[in-house]
Short mmCIF file of C-alpha atoms in Angstrom, two decimals:
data_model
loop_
_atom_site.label_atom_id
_atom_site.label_comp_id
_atom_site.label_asym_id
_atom_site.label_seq_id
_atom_site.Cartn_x
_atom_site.Cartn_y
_atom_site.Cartn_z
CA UNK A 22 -20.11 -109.33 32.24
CA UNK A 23 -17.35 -110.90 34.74
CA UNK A 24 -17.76 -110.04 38.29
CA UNK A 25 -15.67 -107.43 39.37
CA UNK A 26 -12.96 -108.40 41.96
CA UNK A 27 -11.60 -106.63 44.92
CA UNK A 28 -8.69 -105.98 43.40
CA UNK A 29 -10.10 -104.09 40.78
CA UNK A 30 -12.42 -102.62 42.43
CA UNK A 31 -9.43 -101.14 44.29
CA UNK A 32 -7.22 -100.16 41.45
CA UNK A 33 -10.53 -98.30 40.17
CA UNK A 34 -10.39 -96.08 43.78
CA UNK A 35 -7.06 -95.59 43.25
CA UNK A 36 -6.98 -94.61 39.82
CA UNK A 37 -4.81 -97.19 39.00
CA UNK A 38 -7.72 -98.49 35.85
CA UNK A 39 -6.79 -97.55 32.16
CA UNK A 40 -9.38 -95.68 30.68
CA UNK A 41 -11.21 -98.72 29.16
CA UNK A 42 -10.55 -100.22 32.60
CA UNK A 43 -12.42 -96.97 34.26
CA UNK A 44 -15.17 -97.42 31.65
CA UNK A 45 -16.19 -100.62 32.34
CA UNK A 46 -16.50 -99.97 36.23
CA UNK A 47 -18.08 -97.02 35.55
CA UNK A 48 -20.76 -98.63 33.14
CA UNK A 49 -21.07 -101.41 36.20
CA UNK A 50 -21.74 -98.93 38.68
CA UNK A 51 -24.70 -97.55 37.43
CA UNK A 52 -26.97 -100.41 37.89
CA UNK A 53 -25.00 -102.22 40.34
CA UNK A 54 -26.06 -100.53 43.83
CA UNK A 55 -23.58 -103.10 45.96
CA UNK A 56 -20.77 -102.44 43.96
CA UNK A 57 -21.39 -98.72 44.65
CA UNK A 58 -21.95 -98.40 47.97
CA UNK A 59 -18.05 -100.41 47.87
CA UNK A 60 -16.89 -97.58 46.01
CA UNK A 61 -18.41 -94.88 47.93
CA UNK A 62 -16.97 -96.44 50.90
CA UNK A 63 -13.59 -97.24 49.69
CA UNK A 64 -13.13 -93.48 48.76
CA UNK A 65 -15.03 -92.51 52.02
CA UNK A 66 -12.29 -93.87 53.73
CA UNK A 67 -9.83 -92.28 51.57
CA UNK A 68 -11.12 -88.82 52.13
CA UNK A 69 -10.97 -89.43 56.00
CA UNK A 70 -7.01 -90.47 55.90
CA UNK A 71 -6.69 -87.21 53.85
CA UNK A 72 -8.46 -85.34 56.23
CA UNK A 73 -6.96 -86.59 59.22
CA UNK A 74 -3.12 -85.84 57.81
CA UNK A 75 -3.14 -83.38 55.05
CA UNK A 76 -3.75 -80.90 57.55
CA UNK A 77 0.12 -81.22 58.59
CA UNK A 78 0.71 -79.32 54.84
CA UNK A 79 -0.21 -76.15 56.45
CA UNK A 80 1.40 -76.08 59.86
CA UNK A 81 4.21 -74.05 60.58
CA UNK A 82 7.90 -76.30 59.85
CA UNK A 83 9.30 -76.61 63.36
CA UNK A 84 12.32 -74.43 63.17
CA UNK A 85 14.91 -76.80 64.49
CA UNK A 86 13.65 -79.02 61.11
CA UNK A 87 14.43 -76.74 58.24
CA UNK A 88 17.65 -75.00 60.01
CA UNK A 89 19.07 -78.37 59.26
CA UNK A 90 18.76 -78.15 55.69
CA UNK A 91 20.65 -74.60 55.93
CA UNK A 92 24.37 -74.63 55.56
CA UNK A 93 26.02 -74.39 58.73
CA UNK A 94 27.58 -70.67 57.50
CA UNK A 95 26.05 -68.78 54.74
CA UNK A 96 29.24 -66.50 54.69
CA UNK A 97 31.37 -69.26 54.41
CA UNK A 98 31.87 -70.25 50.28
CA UNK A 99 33.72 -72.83 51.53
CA UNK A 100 34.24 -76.40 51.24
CA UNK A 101 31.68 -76.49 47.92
CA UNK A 102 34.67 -74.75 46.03
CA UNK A 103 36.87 -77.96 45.83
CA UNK A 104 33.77 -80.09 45.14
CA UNK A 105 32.30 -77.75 42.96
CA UNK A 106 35.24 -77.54 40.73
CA UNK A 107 35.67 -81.37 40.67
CA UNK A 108 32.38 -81.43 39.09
CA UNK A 109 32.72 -79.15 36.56
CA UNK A 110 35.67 -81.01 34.99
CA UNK A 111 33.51 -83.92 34.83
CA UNK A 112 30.98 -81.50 33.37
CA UNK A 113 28.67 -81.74 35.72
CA UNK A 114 26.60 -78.24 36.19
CA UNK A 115 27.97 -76.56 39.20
CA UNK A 116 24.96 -74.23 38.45
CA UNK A 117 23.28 -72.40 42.05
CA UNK A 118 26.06 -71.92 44.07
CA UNK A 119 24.92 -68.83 46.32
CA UNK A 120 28.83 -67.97 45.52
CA UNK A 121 28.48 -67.86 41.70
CA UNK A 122 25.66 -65.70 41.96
CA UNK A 123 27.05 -62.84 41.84
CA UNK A 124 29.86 -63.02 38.95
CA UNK A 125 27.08 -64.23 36.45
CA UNK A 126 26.42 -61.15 34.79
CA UNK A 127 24.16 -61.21 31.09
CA UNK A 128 25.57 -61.86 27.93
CA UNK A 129 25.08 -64.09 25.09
CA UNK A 130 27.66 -66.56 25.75
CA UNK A 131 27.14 -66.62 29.92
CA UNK A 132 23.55 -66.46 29.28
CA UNK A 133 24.03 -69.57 26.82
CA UNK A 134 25.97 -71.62 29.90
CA UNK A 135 23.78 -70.53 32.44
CA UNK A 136 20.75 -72.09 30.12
CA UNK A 137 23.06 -74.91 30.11
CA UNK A 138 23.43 -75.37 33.97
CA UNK A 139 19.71 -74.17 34.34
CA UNK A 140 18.67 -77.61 32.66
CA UNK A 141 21.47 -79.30 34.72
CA UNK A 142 19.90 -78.41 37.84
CA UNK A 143 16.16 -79.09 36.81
CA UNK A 144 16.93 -82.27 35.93
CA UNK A 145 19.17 -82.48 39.28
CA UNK A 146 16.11 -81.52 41.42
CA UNK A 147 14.10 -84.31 39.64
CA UNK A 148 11.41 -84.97 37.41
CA UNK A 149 8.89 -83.71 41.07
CA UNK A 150 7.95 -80.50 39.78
CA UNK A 151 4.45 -82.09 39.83
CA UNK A 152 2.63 -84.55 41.74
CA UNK A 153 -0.32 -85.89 42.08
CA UNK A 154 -3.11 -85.80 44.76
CA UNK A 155 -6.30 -87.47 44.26
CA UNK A 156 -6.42 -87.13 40.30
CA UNK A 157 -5.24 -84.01 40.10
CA UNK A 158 -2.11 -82.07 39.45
CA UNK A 159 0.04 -79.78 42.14
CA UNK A 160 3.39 -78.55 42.01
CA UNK A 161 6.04 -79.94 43.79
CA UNK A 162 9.51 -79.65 44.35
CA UNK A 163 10.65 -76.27 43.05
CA UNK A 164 8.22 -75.62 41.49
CA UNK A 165 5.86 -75.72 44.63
CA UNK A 166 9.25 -73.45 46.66
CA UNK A 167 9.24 -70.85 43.65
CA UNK A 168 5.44 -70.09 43.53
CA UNK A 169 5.61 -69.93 47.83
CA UNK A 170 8.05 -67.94 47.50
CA UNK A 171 9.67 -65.87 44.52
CA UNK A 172 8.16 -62.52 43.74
CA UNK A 173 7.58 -61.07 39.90
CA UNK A 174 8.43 -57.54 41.54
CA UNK A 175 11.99 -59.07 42.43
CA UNK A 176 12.63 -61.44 39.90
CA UNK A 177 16.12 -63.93 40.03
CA UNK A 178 17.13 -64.08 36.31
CA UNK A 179 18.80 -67.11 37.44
CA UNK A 180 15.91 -69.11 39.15
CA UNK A 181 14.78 -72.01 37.48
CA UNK A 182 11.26 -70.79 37.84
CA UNK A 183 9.77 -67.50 36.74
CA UNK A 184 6.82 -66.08 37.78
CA UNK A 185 4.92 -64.09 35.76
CA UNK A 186 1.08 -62.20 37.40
CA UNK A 187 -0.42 -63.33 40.46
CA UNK A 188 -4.16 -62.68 41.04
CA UNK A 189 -7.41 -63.67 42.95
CA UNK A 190 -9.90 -65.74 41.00
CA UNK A 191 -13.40 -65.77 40.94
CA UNK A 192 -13.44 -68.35 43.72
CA UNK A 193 -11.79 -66.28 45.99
CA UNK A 194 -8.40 -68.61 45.50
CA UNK A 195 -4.79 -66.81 44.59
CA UNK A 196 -3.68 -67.86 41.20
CA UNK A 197 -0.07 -67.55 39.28
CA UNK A 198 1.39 -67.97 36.68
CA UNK A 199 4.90 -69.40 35.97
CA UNK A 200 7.50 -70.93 33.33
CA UNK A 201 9.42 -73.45 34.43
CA UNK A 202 12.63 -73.43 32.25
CA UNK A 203 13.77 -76.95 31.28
CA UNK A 204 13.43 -79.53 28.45
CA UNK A 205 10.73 -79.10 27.60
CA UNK A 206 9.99 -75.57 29.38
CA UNK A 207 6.59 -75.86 31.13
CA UNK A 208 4.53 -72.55 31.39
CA UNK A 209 1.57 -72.76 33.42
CA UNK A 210 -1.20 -71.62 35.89
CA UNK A 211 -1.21 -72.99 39.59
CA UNK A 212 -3.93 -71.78 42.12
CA UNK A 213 -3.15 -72.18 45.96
CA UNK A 214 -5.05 -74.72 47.50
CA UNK A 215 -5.07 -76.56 51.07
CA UNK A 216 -3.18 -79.29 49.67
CA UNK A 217 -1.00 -76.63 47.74
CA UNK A 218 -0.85 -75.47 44.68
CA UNK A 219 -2.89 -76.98 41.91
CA UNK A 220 -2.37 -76.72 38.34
CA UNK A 221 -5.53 -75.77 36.23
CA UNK A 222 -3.33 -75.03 33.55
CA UNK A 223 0.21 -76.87 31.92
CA UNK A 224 1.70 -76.64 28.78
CA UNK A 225 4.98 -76.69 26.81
CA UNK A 226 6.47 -73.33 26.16
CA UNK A 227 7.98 -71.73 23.89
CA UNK A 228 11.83 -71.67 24.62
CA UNK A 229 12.65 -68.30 24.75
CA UNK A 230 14.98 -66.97 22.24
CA UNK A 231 18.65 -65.46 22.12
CA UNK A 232 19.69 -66.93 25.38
CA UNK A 233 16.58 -64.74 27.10
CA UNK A 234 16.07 -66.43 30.21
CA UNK A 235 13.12 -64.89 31.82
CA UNK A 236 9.90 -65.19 29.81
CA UNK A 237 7.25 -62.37 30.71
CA UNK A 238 4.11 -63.42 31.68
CA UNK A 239 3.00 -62.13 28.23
CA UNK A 240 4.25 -64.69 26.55
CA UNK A 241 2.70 -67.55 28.25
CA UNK A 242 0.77 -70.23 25.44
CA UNK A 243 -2.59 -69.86 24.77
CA UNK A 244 -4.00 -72.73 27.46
CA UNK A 245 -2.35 -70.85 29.87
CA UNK A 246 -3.94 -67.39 28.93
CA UNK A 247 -7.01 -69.12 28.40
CA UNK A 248 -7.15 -70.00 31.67
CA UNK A 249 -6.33 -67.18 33.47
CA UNK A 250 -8.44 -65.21 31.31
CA UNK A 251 -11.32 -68.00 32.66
CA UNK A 252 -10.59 -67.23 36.19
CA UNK A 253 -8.97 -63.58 36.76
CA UNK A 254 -11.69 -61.41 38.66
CA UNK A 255 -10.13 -57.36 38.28
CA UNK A 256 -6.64 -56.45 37.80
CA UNK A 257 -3.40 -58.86 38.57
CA UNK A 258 -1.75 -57.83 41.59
CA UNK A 259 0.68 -55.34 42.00
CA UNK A 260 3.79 -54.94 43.54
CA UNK A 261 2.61 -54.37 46.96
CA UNK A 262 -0.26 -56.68 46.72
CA UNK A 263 2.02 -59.47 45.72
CA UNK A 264 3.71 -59.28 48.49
CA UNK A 265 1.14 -58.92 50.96
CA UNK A 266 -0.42 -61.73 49.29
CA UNK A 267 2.97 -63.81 49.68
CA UNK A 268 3.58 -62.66 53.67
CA UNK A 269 -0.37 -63.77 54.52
CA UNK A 270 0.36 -67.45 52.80
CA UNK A 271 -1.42 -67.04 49.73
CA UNK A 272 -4.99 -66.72 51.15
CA UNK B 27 27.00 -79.23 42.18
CA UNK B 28 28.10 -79.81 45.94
CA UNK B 29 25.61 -82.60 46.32
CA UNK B 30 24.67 -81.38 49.79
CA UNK B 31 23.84 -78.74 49.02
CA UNK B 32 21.32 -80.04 45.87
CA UNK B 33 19.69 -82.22 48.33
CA UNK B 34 19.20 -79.60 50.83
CA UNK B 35 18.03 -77.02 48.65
CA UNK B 36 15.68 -79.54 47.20
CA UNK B 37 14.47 -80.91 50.59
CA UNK B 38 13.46 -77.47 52.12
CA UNK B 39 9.97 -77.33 50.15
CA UNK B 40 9.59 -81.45 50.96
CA UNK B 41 9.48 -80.80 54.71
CA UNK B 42 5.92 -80.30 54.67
CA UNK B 43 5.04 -83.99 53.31
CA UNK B 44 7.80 -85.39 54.68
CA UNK B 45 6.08 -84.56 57.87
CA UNK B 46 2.92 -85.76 56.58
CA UNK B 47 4.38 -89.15 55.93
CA UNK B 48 6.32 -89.14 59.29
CA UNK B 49 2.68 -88.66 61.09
CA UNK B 50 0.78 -91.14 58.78
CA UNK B 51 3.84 -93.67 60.09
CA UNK B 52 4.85 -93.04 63.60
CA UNK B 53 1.41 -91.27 65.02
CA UNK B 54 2.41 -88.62 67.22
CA UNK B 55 3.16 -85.74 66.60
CA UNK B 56 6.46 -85.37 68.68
CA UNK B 57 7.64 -88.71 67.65
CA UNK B 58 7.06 -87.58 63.88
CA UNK B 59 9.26 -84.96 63.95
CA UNK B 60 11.73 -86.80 65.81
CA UNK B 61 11.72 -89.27 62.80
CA UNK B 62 11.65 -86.24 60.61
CA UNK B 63 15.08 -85.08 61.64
CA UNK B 64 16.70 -88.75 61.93
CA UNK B 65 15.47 -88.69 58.38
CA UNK B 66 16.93 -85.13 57.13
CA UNK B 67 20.83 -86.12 59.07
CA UNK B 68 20.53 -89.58 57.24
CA UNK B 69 19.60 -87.87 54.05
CA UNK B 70 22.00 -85.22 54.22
CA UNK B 71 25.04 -87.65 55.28
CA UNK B 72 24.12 -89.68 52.35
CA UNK B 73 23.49 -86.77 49.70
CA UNK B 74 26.53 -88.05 47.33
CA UNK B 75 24.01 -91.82 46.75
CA UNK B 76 21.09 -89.40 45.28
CA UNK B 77 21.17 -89.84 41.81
CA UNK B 78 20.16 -86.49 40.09
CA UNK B 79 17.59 -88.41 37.85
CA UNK B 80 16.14 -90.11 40.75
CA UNK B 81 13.18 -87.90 42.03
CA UNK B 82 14.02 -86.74 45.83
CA UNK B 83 10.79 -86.74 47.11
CA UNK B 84 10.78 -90.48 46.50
CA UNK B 85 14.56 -90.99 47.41
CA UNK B 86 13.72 -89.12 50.61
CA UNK B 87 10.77 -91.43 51.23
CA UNK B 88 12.48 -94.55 51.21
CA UNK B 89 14.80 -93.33 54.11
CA UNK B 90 11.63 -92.51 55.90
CA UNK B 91 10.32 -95.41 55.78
CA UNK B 92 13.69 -97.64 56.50
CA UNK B 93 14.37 -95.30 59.10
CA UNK B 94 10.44 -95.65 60.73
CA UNK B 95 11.16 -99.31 60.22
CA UNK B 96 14.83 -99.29 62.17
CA UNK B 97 13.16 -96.86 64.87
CA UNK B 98 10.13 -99.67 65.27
CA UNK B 99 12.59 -102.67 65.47
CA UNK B 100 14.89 -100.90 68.21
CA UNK B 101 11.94 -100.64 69.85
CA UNK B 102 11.78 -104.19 70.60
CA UNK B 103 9.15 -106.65 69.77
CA UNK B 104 6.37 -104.23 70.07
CA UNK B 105 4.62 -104.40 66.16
CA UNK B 106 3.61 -100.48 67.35
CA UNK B 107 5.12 -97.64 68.36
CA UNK B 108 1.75 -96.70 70.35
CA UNK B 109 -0.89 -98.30 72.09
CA UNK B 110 -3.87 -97.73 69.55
CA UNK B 111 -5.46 -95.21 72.60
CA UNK B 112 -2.59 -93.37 73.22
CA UNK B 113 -2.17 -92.96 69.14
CA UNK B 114 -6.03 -91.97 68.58
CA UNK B 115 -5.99 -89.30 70.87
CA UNK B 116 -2.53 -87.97 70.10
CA UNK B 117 -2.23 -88.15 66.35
CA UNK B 118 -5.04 -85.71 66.13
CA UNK B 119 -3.18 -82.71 68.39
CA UNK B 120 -3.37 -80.66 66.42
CA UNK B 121 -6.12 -80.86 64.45
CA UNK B 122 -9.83 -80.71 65.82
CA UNK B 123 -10.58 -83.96 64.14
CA UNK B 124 -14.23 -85.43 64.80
CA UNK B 125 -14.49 -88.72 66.95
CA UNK B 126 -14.65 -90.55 63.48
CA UNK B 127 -11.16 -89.59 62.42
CA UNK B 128 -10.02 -90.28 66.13
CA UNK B 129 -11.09 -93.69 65.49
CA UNK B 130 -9.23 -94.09 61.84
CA UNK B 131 -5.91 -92.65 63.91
CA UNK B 132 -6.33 -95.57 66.20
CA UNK B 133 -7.53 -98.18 63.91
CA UNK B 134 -4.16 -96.85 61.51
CA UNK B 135 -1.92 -97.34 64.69
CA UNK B 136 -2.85 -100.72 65.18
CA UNK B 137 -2.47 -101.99 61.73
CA UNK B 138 1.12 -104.12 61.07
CA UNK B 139 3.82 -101.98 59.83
CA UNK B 140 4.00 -103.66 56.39
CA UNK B 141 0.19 -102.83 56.07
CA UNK B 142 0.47 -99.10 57.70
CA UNK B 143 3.33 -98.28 55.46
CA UNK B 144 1.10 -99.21 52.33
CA UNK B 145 -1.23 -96.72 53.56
CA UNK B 146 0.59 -94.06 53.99
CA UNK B 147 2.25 -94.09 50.84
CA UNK B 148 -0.71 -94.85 48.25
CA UNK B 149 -3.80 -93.47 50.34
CA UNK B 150 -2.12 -90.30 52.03
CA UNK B 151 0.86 -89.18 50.22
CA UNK B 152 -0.65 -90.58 46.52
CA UNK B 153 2.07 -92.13 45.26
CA UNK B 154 1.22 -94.78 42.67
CA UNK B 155 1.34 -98.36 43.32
CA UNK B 156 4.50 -99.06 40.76
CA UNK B 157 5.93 -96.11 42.81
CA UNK B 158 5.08 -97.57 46.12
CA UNK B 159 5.94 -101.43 45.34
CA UNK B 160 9.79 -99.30 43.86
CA UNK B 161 9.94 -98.01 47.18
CA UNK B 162 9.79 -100.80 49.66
CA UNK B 163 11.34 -102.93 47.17
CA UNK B 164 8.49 -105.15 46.73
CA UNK B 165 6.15 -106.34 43.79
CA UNK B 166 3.08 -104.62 43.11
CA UNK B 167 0.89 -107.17 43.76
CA UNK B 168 2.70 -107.38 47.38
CA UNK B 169 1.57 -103.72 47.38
CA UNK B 170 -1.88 -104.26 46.48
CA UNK B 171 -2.26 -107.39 48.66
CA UNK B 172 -1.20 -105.47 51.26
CA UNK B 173 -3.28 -102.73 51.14
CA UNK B 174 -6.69 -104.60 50.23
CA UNK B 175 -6.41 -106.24 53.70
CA UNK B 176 -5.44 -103.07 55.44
CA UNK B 177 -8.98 -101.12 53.83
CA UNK B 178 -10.73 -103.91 55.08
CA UNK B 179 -9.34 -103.53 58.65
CA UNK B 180 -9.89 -99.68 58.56
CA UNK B 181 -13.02 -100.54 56.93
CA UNK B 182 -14.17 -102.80 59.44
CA UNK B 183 -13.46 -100.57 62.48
CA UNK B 184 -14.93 -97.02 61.07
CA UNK B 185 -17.69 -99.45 60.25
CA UNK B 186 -18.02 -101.16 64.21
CA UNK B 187 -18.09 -97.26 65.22
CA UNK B 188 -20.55 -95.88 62.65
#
């Protein structure tokens, strides 16, 4: 077998290998004890960078940070109008102005545009609505805002994100479910975690029919029920627990 | 869409690793949230470059680094923002991190920025290294060069203290 360099050694740590890659290292490690112990210690060291900084994911926001991402007025609909109108004639989804809120009201053919300015805006907030940490999978982006924040008991027909039941697991964790409406519309479990939330559970859903935007959490693919069915210890939460659940962090 | 307002709305749920970044680069706490908000006006005053099918966690990255980068060269010839003591005891503030991790704090302060930055961005935040070498607008075996030599370093000093 050729000696295994640094380099790939590294990629190995990193997950960076293709599975035959992986497979080789592995196969090397079990009889190689040197190569090991470089292994151990590469991820050692790994582990102690994410311990020293991940901790920064739970503190508080200082509250001079995120007041600069809120519009100066919230009363004021304002200079978007022009804007906003300049991108809709170039077709260009104009699609969560607080403003327009309010006038989109059901119906087949509003329901159809709002579908249409839905997809606009996930693609406009990016392909982040996961990320990964150490080999596995967490939401991000919107995703990670929706399940922080949005509430089954008041649900936002309009939110790219639905969330569907929210319960504790058998390992104590909070767990929820969620469609993420987009092409293709993800449906899937994520479970809060100290790095955020984690996602057991992913899958392509169904896209819901007539123009129906919100998809109840009875729909949700098999995986998905799978897993919560693997994890759910009593009832889902209600109402009231939901929220409490929400104001103490998700703990 | 009023792009500022996209790019705000998207950044909100970001603050939390943007911050994580900002420590992993700059060290303390105070000057990582001062980096933090030259990052958000910079971001915000250049919301109309973010292309929609560019993701905005990495978009926002790259101005956290450049801007780390600008911060460390109007700083003068000084390779760090800290002395590696003053960093070690400072970048763990706020957490009650044992002596080992105070050591990997300093030992991370002291590395070049091209080396720290590497670090950050593939062993802390997780990008990938195709992601990372996209980012600083280098080849990936710059990337992986790069941070090869800085485990060894880190390496070497949790090793001196063990």
């Amino acid at each position: 077998m050729n000696p295994i360099d640094d380099d790939t050694l590294q990629a190995y740590v990193d997950g960076e290998l293709d599975a035959a890659g992986s497979a080789r290292i592995d196969a090397a490690l079990a009889h190689d004890e040197v190569l090991a112990r470089r292994v151990q210690q590469a991820r050692a060291l790994r582990a102690q960078l994410q311990a020293l900084f991940n901790p920064v994911l739970d503190e508080p926001v200082p509250a001079h940070l995120s007041a600069l991402l809120r519009p100066a007025s919230p009363q004021t609909p304002s200079a978007a109008t022009p804007l906003a109108a300049a991108s809709a004639r170039r077709g260009f989804g104009a699609g969560r102005r607080r403003t327009s809120r309010r006038w989109l009201v059901p119906g087949a053919a509003v329901a159809a545009s709002i579908a249409v300015l839905a997809v606009a805006l996930w693609w406009h907030t990016g392909s982040g609505l996961v990320r990964m940490h150490n080999g596995q999978q967490f939401a991000a982006g919107t995703l990670s805002h929706a399940l922080d924040q949005a509430l089954a008991s008041e649900p936002d027909p309009h939110a790219a994100v639905a969330i569907g039941l929210s319960f504790r697991s058998t390992d104590g964790r909070i767990c929820r479910t969620f469609v993420a409406h987009g092409t293709p519309a993800l449906a899937g479990l994520a479970c809060h975690a100290r790095a955020g939330w984690s996602l057991p559970a992913l899958s392509a859903a169904e896209k819901p029919a007539g123009g129906e935007l919100r998809q109840a959490a009875s729909d949700l693919p098999p995986a998905v029920q799978a897993a919560v069915d693997a994890r759910i210890r009593g009832e889902a939460f209600d109402a009231r627990q939901e929220r409490a659940a929400r104001d103490d962090g998700w703990r | 869409m009023d792009p500022s307002q996209a790019v705000r709305e998207g950044l909100l749920p970001l603050l939390p690793r943007l911050r994580r970044l900002a420590r992993a680069l700059a060290g303390q706490t105070a000057d990582a949230d001062d980096l933090v908000q030259i990052v958000l006006e910079r971001a915000l005053s250049r919301a109309a470059q973010w292309r929609p099918d560019a993701a905005l966690d990495k978009w926002v990255f790259a101005i956290a680094r450049n801007a780390w980068r600008d911060e460390l060269r109007a700083r003068g010839r000084s390779q760090n923002l800290f002395a590696p003591e003053e960093a070690g005891v400072t970048a763990a503030d706020a957490t009650s991190a044992p002596a080992q991790t105070l050591d990997l704090a300093a030992a991370l302060a002291a590395l070049p920025p091209d080396h720290r930055e590497v670090v950050a961005l593939v062993l802390v935040e997780g990008l990938s290294y195709s992601e990372t070498a996209d980012l600083l607008g280098v080849p990936v075996g710059t990337v992986t060069s790069r941070l090869a030599r800085a485990r060894a370093t880190l390496q070497a000093h949790l090793g001196k203290d063990a």
